[in-house]
Each structure stands twice: as structure tokens, then as C-alpha cells.
Coordinates of C-alpha atoms in Angstrom, one line a residue:
X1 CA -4.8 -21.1 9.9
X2 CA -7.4 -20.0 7.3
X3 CA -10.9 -21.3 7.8
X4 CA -13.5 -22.7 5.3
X5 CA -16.2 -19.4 4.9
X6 CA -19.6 -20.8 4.6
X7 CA -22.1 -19.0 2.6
X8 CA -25.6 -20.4 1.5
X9 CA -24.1 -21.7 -1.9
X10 CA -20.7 -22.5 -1.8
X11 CA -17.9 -23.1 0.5
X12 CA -14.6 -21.7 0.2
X13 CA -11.3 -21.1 1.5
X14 CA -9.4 -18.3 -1.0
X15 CA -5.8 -17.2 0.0
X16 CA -4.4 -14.3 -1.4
X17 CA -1.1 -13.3 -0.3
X18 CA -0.8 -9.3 -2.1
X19 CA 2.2 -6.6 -2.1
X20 CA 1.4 -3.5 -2.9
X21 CA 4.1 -1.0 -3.4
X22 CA 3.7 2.7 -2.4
X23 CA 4.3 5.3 -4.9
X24 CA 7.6 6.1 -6.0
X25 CA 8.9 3.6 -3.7
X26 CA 9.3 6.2 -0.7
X27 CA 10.0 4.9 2.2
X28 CA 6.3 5.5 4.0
X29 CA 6.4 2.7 6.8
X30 CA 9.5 3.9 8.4
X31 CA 7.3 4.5 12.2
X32 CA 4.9 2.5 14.3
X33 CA 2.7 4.9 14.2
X34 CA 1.9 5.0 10.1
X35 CA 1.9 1.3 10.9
X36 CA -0.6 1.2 13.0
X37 CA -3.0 3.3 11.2
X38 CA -2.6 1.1 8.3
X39 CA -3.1 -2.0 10.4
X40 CA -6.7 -0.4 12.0
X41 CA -7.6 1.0 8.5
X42 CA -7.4 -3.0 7.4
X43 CA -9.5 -3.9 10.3
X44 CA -12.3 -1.7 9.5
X45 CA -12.1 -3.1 6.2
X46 CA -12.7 -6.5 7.4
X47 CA -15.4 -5.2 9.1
X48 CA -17.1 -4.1 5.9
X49 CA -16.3 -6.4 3.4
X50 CA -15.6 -10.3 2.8
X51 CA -11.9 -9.8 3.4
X52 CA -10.1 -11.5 6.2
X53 CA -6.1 -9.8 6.4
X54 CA -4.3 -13.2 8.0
X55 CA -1.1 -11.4 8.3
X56 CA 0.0 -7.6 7.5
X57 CA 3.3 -6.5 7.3
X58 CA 5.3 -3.9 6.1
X59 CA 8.8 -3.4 4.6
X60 CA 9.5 0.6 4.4
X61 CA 8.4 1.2 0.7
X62 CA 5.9 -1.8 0.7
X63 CA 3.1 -4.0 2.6
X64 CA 2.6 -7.8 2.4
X65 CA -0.9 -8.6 2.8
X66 CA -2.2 -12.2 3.3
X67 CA -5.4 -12.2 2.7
X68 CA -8.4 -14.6 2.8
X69 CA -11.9 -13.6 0.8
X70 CA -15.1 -15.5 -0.7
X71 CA -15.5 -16.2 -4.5
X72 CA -17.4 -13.4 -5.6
X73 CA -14.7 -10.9 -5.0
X74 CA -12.5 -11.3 -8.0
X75 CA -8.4 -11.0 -7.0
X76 CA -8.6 -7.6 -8.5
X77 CA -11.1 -6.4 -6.8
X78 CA -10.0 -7.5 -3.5
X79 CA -6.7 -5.3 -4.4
X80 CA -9.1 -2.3 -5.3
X81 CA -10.7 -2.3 -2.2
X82 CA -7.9 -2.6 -0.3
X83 CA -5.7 -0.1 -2.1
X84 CA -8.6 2.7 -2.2
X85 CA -9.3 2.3 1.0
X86 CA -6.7 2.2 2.6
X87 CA -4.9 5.2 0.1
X88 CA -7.7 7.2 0.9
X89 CA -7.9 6.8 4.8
X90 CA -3.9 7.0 5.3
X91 CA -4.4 10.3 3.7
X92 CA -7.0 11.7 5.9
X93 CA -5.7 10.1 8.9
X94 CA -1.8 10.8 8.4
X95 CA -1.6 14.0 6.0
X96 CA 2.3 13.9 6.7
X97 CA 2.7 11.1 4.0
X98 CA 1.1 14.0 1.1
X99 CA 4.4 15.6 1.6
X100 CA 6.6 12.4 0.9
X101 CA 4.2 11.7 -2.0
X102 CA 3.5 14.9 -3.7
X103 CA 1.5 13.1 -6.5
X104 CA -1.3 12.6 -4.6
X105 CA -1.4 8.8 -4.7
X106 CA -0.3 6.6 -2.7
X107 CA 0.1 3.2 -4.0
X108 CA 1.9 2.5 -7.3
X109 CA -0.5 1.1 -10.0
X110 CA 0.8 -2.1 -10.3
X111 CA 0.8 -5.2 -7.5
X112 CA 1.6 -8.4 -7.1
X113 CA -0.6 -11.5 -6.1
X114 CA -0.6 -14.7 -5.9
X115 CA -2.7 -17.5 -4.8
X116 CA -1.7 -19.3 -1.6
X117 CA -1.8 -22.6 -2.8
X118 CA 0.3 -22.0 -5.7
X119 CA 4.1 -21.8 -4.5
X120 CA 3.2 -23.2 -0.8
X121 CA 0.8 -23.2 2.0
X122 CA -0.6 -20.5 4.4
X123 CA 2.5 -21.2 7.1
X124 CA 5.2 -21.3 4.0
X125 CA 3.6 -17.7 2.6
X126 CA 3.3 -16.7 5.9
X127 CA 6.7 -17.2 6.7
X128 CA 8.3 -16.1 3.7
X129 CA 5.9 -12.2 4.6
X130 CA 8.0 -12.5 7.9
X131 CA 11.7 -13.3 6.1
X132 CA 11.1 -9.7 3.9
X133 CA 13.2 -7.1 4.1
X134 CA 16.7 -6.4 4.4
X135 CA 17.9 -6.6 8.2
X136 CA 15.3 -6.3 10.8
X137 CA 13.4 -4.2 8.7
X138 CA 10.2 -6.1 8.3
X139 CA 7.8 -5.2 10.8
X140 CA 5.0 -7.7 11.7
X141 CA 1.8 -5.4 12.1
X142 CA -1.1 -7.7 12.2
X143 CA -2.0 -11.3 12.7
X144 CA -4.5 -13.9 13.6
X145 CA -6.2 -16.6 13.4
X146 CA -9.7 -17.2 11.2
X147 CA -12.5 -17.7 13.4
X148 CA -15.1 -17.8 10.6

């Protein structure tokens, strides 16, 4: 379960839950091993930023994030960071995807999001992530629990 994150001014708790479709719809996340690059290229993100990934998981041609942050990240802007770093990295890290996506992107422009608290809590979000996908598709590639 998500935390409170206590800064000198304000106290939060922000839920984001974010899917993010990659470009053209290509099927990207079809081995562990993309997977897991995505899932440590998240981590080093929390490491920089003010962005907590709950739960990460994938669906072949998209990637559920739930996501907790602090107020002065904007929604968007947690997407941007998220999206340019991880598009970036993937590319450096796996340059196999270049050939699936010949545009040289790697997300599609658009998104969704969606605040946590609006259509249910973290556990209903959480498990509606995990119901995704057609079959046993969905894979589960990160999760844990806020220690902030």
C-alpha cells in the first residue's frame, strides 16, 4: 500500500495509475528480457526523481504503470519523465526494438491516466493492471510496497 510522502510543507499521497502505448502498437514486450530492462530503467528513475512505480506491468504492445509522486510534479510531467526516460534508455540499452520501430520513437504520443482514487482504490487498480491482457499475456514485472 501507498504511503503518505512527507515533505517540509505538505503531505501527500498522489496515485497515478498510467498506460502508455508503444508506437504503432508493435508488439515490444513479447520477452523477459525487454521486460526487465524496462523494469530496472523505472527503478533508476525512482532513484532520481519523486516517482514511486507501485506496480509495472506489461501487455505486449503496452505498460501499466501505477505510480505514486508528490504535488509538484504535475500528471503530465510525471508521464514525460517516465516516457523520455525510459524511450531513451530502452534504445540504448536494447537497440533490437529500433528495428520493430523504424520511426525512431518509442512510445505513441498520447496516454492514458487516471487518478487512483477516482474509479477505486490502490488494490482495485492494482488488480484490474494484473486482469490486462488477453490470456496469460500480462506479465507482472515490478511491485512493492511504499516504505517512504
Amino acid at each position: 500500500m501507498s504511503d503518505y510522502i512527507k515533505r517540509r510543507h505538505n503531505v501527500s499521497v498522489l496515485l497515478y495509475h498510467i498506460v502508455c502505448p508503444a508506437k504503432y502498437r508493435r508488439v515490444i514486450f513479447d520477452n523477459n528480457r525487454i521486460d526487465n530492462t524496462l523494469t530496472d530503467i523505472c527503478i533508476e528513475i525512482e532513484k532520481r526523481y519523486d516517482i514511486n512505480f507501485i506496480e509495472i506491468g506489461t501487455d505486449s504492445d503496452h505498460v501499466h504503470f501505477l505510480v505514486q509522486s508528490i504535488p509538484t510534479y504535475s500528471p503530465s510531467r510525471v508521464v514525460q519523465i517516465i516516457k523520455s526516460i525510459t524511450a531513451r534508455e530502452m534504445f540504448l540499452r536494447e537497440p533490437t526494438i529500433k528495428k520493430k520501430l523504424w520511426g525512431g520513437e518509442f512510445w505513441t504520443k498520447g496516454y492514458f491516466i487516471s487518478t487512483v482514487g477516482a474509479h477505486g482504490d490502490e488494490s482495485t487498480i492494482s488488480k484490474y493492471v494484473k486482469s490486462q491482457g488477453s490470456g496469460n499475456s500480462y506479465k507482472p514485472l515490478h511491485q512493492r510496497k511504499l516504505d517512504l
